[in-house]
PDB file of C-alpha atoms in Angstrom:
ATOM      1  CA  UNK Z   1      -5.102  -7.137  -3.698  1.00 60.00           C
ATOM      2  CA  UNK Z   2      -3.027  -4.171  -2.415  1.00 74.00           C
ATOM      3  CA  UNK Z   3      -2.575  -1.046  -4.760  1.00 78.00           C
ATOM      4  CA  UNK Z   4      -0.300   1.842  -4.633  1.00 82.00           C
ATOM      5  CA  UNK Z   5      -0.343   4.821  -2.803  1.00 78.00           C
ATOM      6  CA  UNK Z   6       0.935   6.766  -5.330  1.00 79.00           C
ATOM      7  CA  UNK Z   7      -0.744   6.009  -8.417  1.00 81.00           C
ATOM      8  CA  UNK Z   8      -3.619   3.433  -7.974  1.00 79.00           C
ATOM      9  CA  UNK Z   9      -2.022  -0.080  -9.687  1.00 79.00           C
ATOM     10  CA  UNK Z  10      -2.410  -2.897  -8.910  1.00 79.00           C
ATOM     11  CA  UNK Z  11       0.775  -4.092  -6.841  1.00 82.00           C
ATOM     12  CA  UNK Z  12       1.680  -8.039  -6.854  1.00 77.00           C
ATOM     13  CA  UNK Z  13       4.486  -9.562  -4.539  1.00 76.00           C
ATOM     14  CA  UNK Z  14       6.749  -6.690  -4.438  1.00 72.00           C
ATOM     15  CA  UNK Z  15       4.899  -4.043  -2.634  1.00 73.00           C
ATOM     16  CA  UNK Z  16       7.779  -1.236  -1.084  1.00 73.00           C
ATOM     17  CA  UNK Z  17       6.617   1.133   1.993  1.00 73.00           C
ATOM     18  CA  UNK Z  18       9.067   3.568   3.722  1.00 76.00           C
ATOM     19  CA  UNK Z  19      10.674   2.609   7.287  1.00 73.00           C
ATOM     20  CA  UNK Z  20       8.556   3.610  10.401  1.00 66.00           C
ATOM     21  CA  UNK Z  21      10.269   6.791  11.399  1.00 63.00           C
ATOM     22  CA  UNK Z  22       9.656   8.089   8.040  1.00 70.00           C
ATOM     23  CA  UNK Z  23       6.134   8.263   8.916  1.00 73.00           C
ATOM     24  CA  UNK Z  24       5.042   7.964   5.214  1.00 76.00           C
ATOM     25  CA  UNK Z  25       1.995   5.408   5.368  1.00 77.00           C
ATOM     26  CA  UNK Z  26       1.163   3.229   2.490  1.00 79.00           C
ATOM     27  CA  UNK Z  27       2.537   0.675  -0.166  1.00 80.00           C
ATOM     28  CA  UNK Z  28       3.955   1.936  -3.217  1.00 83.00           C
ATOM     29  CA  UNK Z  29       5.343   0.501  -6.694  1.00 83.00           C
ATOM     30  CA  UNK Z  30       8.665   1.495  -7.010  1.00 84.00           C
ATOM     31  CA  UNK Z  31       8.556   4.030  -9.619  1.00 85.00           C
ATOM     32  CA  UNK Z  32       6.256   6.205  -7.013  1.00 84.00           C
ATOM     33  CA  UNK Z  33       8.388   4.708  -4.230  1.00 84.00           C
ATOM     34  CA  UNK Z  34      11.357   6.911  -6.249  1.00 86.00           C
ATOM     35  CA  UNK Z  35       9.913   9.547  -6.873  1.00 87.00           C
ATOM     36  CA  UNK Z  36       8.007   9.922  -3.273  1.00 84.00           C
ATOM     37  CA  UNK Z  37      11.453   9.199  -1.697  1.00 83.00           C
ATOM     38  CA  UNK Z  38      13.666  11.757  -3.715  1.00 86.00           C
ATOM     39  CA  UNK Z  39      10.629  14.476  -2.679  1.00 84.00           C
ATOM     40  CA  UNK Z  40      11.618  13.676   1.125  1.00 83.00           C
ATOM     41  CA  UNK Z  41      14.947  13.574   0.668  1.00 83.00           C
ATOM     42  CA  UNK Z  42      14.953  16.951  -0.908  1.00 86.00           C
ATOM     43  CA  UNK Z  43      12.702  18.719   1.209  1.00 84.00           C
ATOM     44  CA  UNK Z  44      13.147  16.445   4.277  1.00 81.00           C
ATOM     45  CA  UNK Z  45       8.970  16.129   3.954  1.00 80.00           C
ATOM     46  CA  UNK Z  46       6.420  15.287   1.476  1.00 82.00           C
ATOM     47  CA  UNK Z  47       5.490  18.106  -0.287  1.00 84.00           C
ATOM     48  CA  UNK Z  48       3.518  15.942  -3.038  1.00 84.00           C
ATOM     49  CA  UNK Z  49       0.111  17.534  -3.286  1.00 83.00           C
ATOM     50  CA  UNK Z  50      -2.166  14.716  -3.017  1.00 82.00           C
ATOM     51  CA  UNK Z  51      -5.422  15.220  -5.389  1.00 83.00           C
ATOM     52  CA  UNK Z  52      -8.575  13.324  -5.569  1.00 83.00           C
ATOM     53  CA  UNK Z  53      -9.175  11.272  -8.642  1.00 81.00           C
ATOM     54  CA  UNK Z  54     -12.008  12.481 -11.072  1.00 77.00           C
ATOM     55  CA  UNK Z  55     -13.688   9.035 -11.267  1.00 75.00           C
ATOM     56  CA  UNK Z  56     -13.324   7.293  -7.952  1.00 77.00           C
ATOM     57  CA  UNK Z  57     -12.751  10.172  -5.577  1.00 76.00           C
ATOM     58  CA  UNK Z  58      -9.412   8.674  -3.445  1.00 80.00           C
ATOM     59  CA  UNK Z  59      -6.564  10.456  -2.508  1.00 82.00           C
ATOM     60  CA  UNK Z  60      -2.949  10.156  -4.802  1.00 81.00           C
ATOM     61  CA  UNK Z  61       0.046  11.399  -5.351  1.00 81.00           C
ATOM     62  CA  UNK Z  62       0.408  10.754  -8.713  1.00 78.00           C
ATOM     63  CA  UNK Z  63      -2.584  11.084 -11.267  1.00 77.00           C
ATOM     64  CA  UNK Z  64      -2.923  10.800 -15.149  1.00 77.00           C
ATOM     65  CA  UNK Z  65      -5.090  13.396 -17.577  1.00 77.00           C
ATOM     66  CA  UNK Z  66      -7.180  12.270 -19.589  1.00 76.00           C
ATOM     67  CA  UNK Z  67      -9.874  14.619 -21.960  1.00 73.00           C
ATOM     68  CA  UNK Z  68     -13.107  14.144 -22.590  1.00 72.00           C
ATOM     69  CA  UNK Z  69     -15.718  15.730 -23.583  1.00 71.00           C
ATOM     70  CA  UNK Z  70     -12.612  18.765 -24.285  1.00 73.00           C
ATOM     71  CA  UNK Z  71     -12.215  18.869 -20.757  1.00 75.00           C
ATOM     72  CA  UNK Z  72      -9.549  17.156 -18.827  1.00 77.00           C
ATOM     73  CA  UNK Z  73      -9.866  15.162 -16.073  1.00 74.00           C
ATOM     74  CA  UNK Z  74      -7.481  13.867 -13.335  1.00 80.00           C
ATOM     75  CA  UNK Z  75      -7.230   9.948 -12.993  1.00 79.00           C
ATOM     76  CA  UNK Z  76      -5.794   7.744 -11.732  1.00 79.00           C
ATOM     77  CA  UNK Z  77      -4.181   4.475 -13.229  1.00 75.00           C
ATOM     78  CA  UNK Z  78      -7.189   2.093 -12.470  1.00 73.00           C
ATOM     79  CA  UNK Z  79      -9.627   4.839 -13.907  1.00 76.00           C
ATOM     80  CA  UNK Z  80      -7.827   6.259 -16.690  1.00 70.00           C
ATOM     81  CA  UNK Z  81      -9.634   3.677 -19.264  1.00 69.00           C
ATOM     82  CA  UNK Z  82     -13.147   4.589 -17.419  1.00 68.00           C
ATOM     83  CA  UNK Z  83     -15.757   5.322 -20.618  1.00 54.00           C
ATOM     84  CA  UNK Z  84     -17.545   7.951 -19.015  1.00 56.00           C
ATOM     85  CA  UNK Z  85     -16.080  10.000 -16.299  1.00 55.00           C
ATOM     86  CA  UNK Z  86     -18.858  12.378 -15.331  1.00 55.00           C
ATOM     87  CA  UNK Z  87     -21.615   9.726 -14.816  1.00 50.00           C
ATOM     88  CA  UNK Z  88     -19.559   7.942 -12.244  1.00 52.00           C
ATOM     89  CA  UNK Z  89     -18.557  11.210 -10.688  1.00 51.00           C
ATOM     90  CA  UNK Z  90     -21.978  12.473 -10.304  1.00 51.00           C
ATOM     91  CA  UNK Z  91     -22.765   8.802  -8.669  1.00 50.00           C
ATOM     92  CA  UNK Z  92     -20.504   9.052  -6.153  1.00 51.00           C
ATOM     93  CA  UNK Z  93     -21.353  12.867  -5.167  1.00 51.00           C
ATOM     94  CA  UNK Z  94     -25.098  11.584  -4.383  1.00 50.00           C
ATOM     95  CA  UNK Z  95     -23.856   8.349  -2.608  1.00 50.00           C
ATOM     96  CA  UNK Z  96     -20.716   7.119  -0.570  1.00 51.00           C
ATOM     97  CA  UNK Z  97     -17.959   5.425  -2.397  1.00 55.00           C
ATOM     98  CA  UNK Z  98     -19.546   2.117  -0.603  1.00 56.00           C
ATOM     99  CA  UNK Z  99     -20.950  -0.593  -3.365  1.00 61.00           C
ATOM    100  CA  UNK Z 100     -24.732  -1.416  -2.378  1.00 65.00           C
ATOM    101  CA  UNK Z 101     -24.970  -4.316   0.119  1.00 65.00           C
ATOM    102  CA  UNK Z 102     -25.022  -7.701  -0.949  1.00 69.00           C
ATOM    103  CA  UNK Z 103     -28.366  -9.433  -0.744  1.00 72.00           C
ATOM    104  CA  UNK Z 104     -27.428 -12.330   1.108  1.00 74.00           C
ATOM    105  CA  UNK Z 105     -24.357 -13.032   3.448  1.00 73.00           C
ATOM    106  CA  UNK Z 106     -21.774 -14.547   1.943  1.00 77.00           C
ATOM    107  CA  UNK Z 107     -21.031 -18.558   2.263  1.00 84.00           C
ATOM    108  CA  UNK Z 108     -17.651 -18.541   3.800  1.00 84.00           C
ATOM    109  CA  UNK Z 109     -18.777 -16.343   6.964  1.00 83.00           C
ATOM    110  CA  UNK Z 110     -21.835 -18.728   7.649  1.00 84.00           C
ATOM    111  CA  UNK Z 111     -19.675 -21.375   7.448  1.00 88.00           C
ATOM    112  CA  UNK Z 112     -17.869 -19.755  10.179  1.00 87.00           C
ATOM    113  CA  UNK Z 113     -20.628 -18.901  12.150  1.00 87.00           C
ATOM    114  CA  UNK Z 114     -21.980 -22.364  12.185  1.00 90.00           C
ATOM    115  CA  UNK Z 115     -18.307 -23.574  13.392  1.00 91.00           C
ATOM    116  CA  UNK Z 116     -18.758 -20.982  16.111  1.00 90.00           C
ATOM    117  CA  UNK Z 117     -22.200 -22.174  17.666  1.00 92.00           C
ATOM    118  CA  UNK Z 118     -20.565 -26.124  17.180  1.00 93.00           C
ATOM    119  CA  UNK Z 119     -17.693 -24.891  19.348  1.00 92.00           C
ATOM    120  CA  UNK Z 120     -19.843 -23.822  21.372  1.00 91.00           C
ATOM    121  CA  UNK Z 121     -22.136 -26.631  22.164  1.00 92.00           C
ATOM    122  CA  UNK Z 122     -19.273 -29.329  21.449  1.00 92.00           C
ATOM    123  CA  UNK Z 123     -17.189 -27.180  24.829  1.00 89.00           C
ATOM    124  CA  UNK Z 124     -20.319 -27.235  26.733  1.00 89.00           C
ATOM    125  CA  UNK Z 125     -20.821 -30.749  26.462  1.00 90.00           C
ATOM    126  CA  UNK Z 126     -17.604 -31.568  26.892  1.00 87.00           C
ATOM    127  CA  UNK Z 127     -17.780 -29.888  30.638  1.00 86.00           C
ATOM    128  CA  UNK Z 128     -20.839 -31.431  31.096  1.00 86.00           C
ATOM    129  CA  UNK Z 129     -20.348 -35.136  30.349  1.00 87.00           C
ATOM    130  CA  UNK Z 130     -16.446 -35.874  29.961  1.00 84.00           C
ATOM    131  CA  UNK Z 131     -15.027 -33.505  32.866  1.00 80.00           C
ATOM    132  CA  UNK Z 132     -16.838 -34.972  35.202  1.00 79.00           C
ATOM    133  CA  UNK Z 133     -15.780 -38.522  35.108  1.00 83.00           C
ATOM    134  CA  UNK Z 134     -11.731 -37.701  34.494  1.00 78.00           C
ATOM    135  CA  UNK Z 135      -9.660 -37.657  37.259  1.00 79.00           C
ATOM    136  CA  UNK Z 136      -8.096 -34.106  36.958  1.00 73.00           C
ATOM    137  CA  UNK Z 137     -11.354 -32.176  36.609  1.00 78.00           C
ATOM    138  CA  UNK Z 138     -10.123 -28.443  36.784  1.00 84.00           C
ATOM    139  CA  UNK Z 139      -8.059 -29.457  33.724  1.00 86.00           C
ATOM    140  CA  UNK Z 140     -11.092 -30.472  31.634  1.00 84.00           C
ATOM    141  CA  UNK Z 141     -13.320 -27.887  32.586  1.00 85.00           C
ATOM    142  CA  UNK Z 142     -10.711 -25.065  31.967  1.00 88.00           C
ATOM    143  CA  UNK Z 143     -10.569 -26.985  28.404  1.00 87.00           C
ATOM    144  CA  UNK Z 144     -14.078 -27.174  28.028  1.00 87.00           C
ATOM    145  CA  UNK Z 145     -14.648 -23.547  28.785  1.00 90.00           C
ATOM    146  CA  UNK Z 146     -12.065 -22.286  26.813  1.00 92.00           C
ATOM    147  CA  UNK Z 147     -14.351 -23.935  24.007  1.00 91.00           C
ATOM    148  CA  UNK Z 148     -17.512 -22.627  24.632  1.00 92.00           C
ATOM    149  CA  UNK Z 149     -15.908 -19.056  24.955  1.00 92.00           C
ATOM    150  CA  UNK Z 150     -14.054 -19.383  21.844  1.00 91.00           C
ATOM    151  CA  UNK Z 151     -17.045 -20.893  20.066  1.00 91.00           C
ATOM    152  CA  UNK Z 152     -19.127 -17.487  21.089  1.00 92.00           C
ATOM    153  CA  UNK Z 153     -16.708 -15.034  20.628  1.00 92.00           C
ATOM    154  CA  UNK Z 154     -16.532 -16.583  16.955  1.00 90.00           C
ATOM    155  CA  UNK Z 155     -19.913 -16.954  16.590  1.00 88.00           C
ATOM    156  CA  UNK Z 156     -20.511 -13.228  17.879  1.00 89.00           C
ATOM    157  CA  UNK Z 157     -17.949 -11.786  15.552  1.00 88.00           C
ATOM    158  CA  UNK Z 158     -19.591 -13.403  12.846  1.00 86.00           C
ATOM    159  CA  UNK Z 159     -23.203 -12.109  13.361  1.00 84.00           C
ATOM    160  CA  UNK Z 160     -21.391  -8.696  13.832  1.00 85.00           C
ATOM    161  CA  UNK Z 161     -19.732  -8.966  10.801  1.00 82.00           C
ATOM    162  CA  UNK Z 162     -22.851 -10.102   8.671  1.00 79.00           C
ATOM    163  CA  UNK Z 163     -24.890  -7.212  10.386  1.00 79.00           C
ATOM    164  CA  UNK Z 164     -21.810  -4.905   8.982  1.00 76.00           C
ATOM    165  CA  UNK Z 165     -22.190  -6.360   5.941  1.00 73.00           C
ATOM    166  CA  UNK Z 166     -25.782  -6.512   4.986  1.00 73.00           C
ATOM    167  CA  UNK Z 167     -25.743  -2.613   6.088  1.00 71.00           C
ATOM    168  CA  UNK Z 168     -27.582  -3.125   8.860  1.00 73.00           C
ATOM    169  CA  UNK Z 169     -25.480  -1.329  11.192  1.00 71.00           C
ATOM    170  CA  UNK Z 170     -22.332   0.879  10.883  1.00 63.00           C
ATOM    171  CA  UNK Z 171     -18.879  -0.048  11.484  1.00 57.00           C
ATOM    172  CA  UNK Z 172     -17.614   2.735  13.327  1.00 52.00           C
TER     173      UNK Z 172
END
């Protein structure tokens, strides 16, 4: 689910983002989307500092204090009703703000992956055996081909994906 920009909630159906030549990125609720759009309009740029939440260490416009401890800390709206602040901040100074890698890969993209390498050998079949004995055989084996690539670009992706995923390798 998409959050705001501005303050970190959760945003439903109505999500608002500024027109292109604004050059304002993001999806806002609409109280941010006021207040971020009466900033521009006044200034004719953002001039919003944009702070780093306490807890999960993202970039807002708009955060909430909250004390503990008697000492204040900036959240924002997700993180506000955190119990402990500084434990999870001193977690994500050690670490990136990545969650550990899943153990397994997930059902849905092996799923996937098996449709891929089916493609794949259904297309290559299909050249083999049916273009053969049709009477317009470029047609068929363009068909055919166009299956077995599709079925290994899919398949690829997928093993890419789950290597991504597992933390095997890096996705830049």
């Amino acid at each position: 689910m998409t959050s705001c920009t501005g303050c970190n909630v959760a945003l439903g159906f109505k999500k608002y983002n500024f027109q292109k030549q604004w050059r304002i990125p993001g999806y806002f609720c609409k109280e941010c989307m006021k207040k971020v759009g009466q900033d521009f309009d006044d200034h004719g740029r953002i001039t919003l500092p944009k702070r780093s939440c306490d807890s999960c260490h993202q970039d807002f416009f708009f955060l909430t204090t909250t004390w503990q401890n008697k000492k204040r800390h900036r959240c924002c709206d997700v993180c506000k009703d955190i119990v402990d602040i500084e434990a999870t901040s001193a977690k994500y100074e050690k670490e990136p703000y990545f969650p550990p890698p899943p153990a397994r890969v997930p059902i849905m993209m092996a799923i996937f992956a098996g449709f891929g390498v089916l493609l794949m050998i259904i297309g290559l079949a299909y050249v083999v055996l049916v273009a053969p004995t049709q009477e317009a055989n470029i047609l068929h084996i363009i068909v055919g081909s166009c299956m077995t690539g599709g079925g290994f670009m899919l398949a690829r992706k997928m093993v890419k994906v789950r290597n991504i995923v597992l933390g095997k390798i890096s996705n830049s």
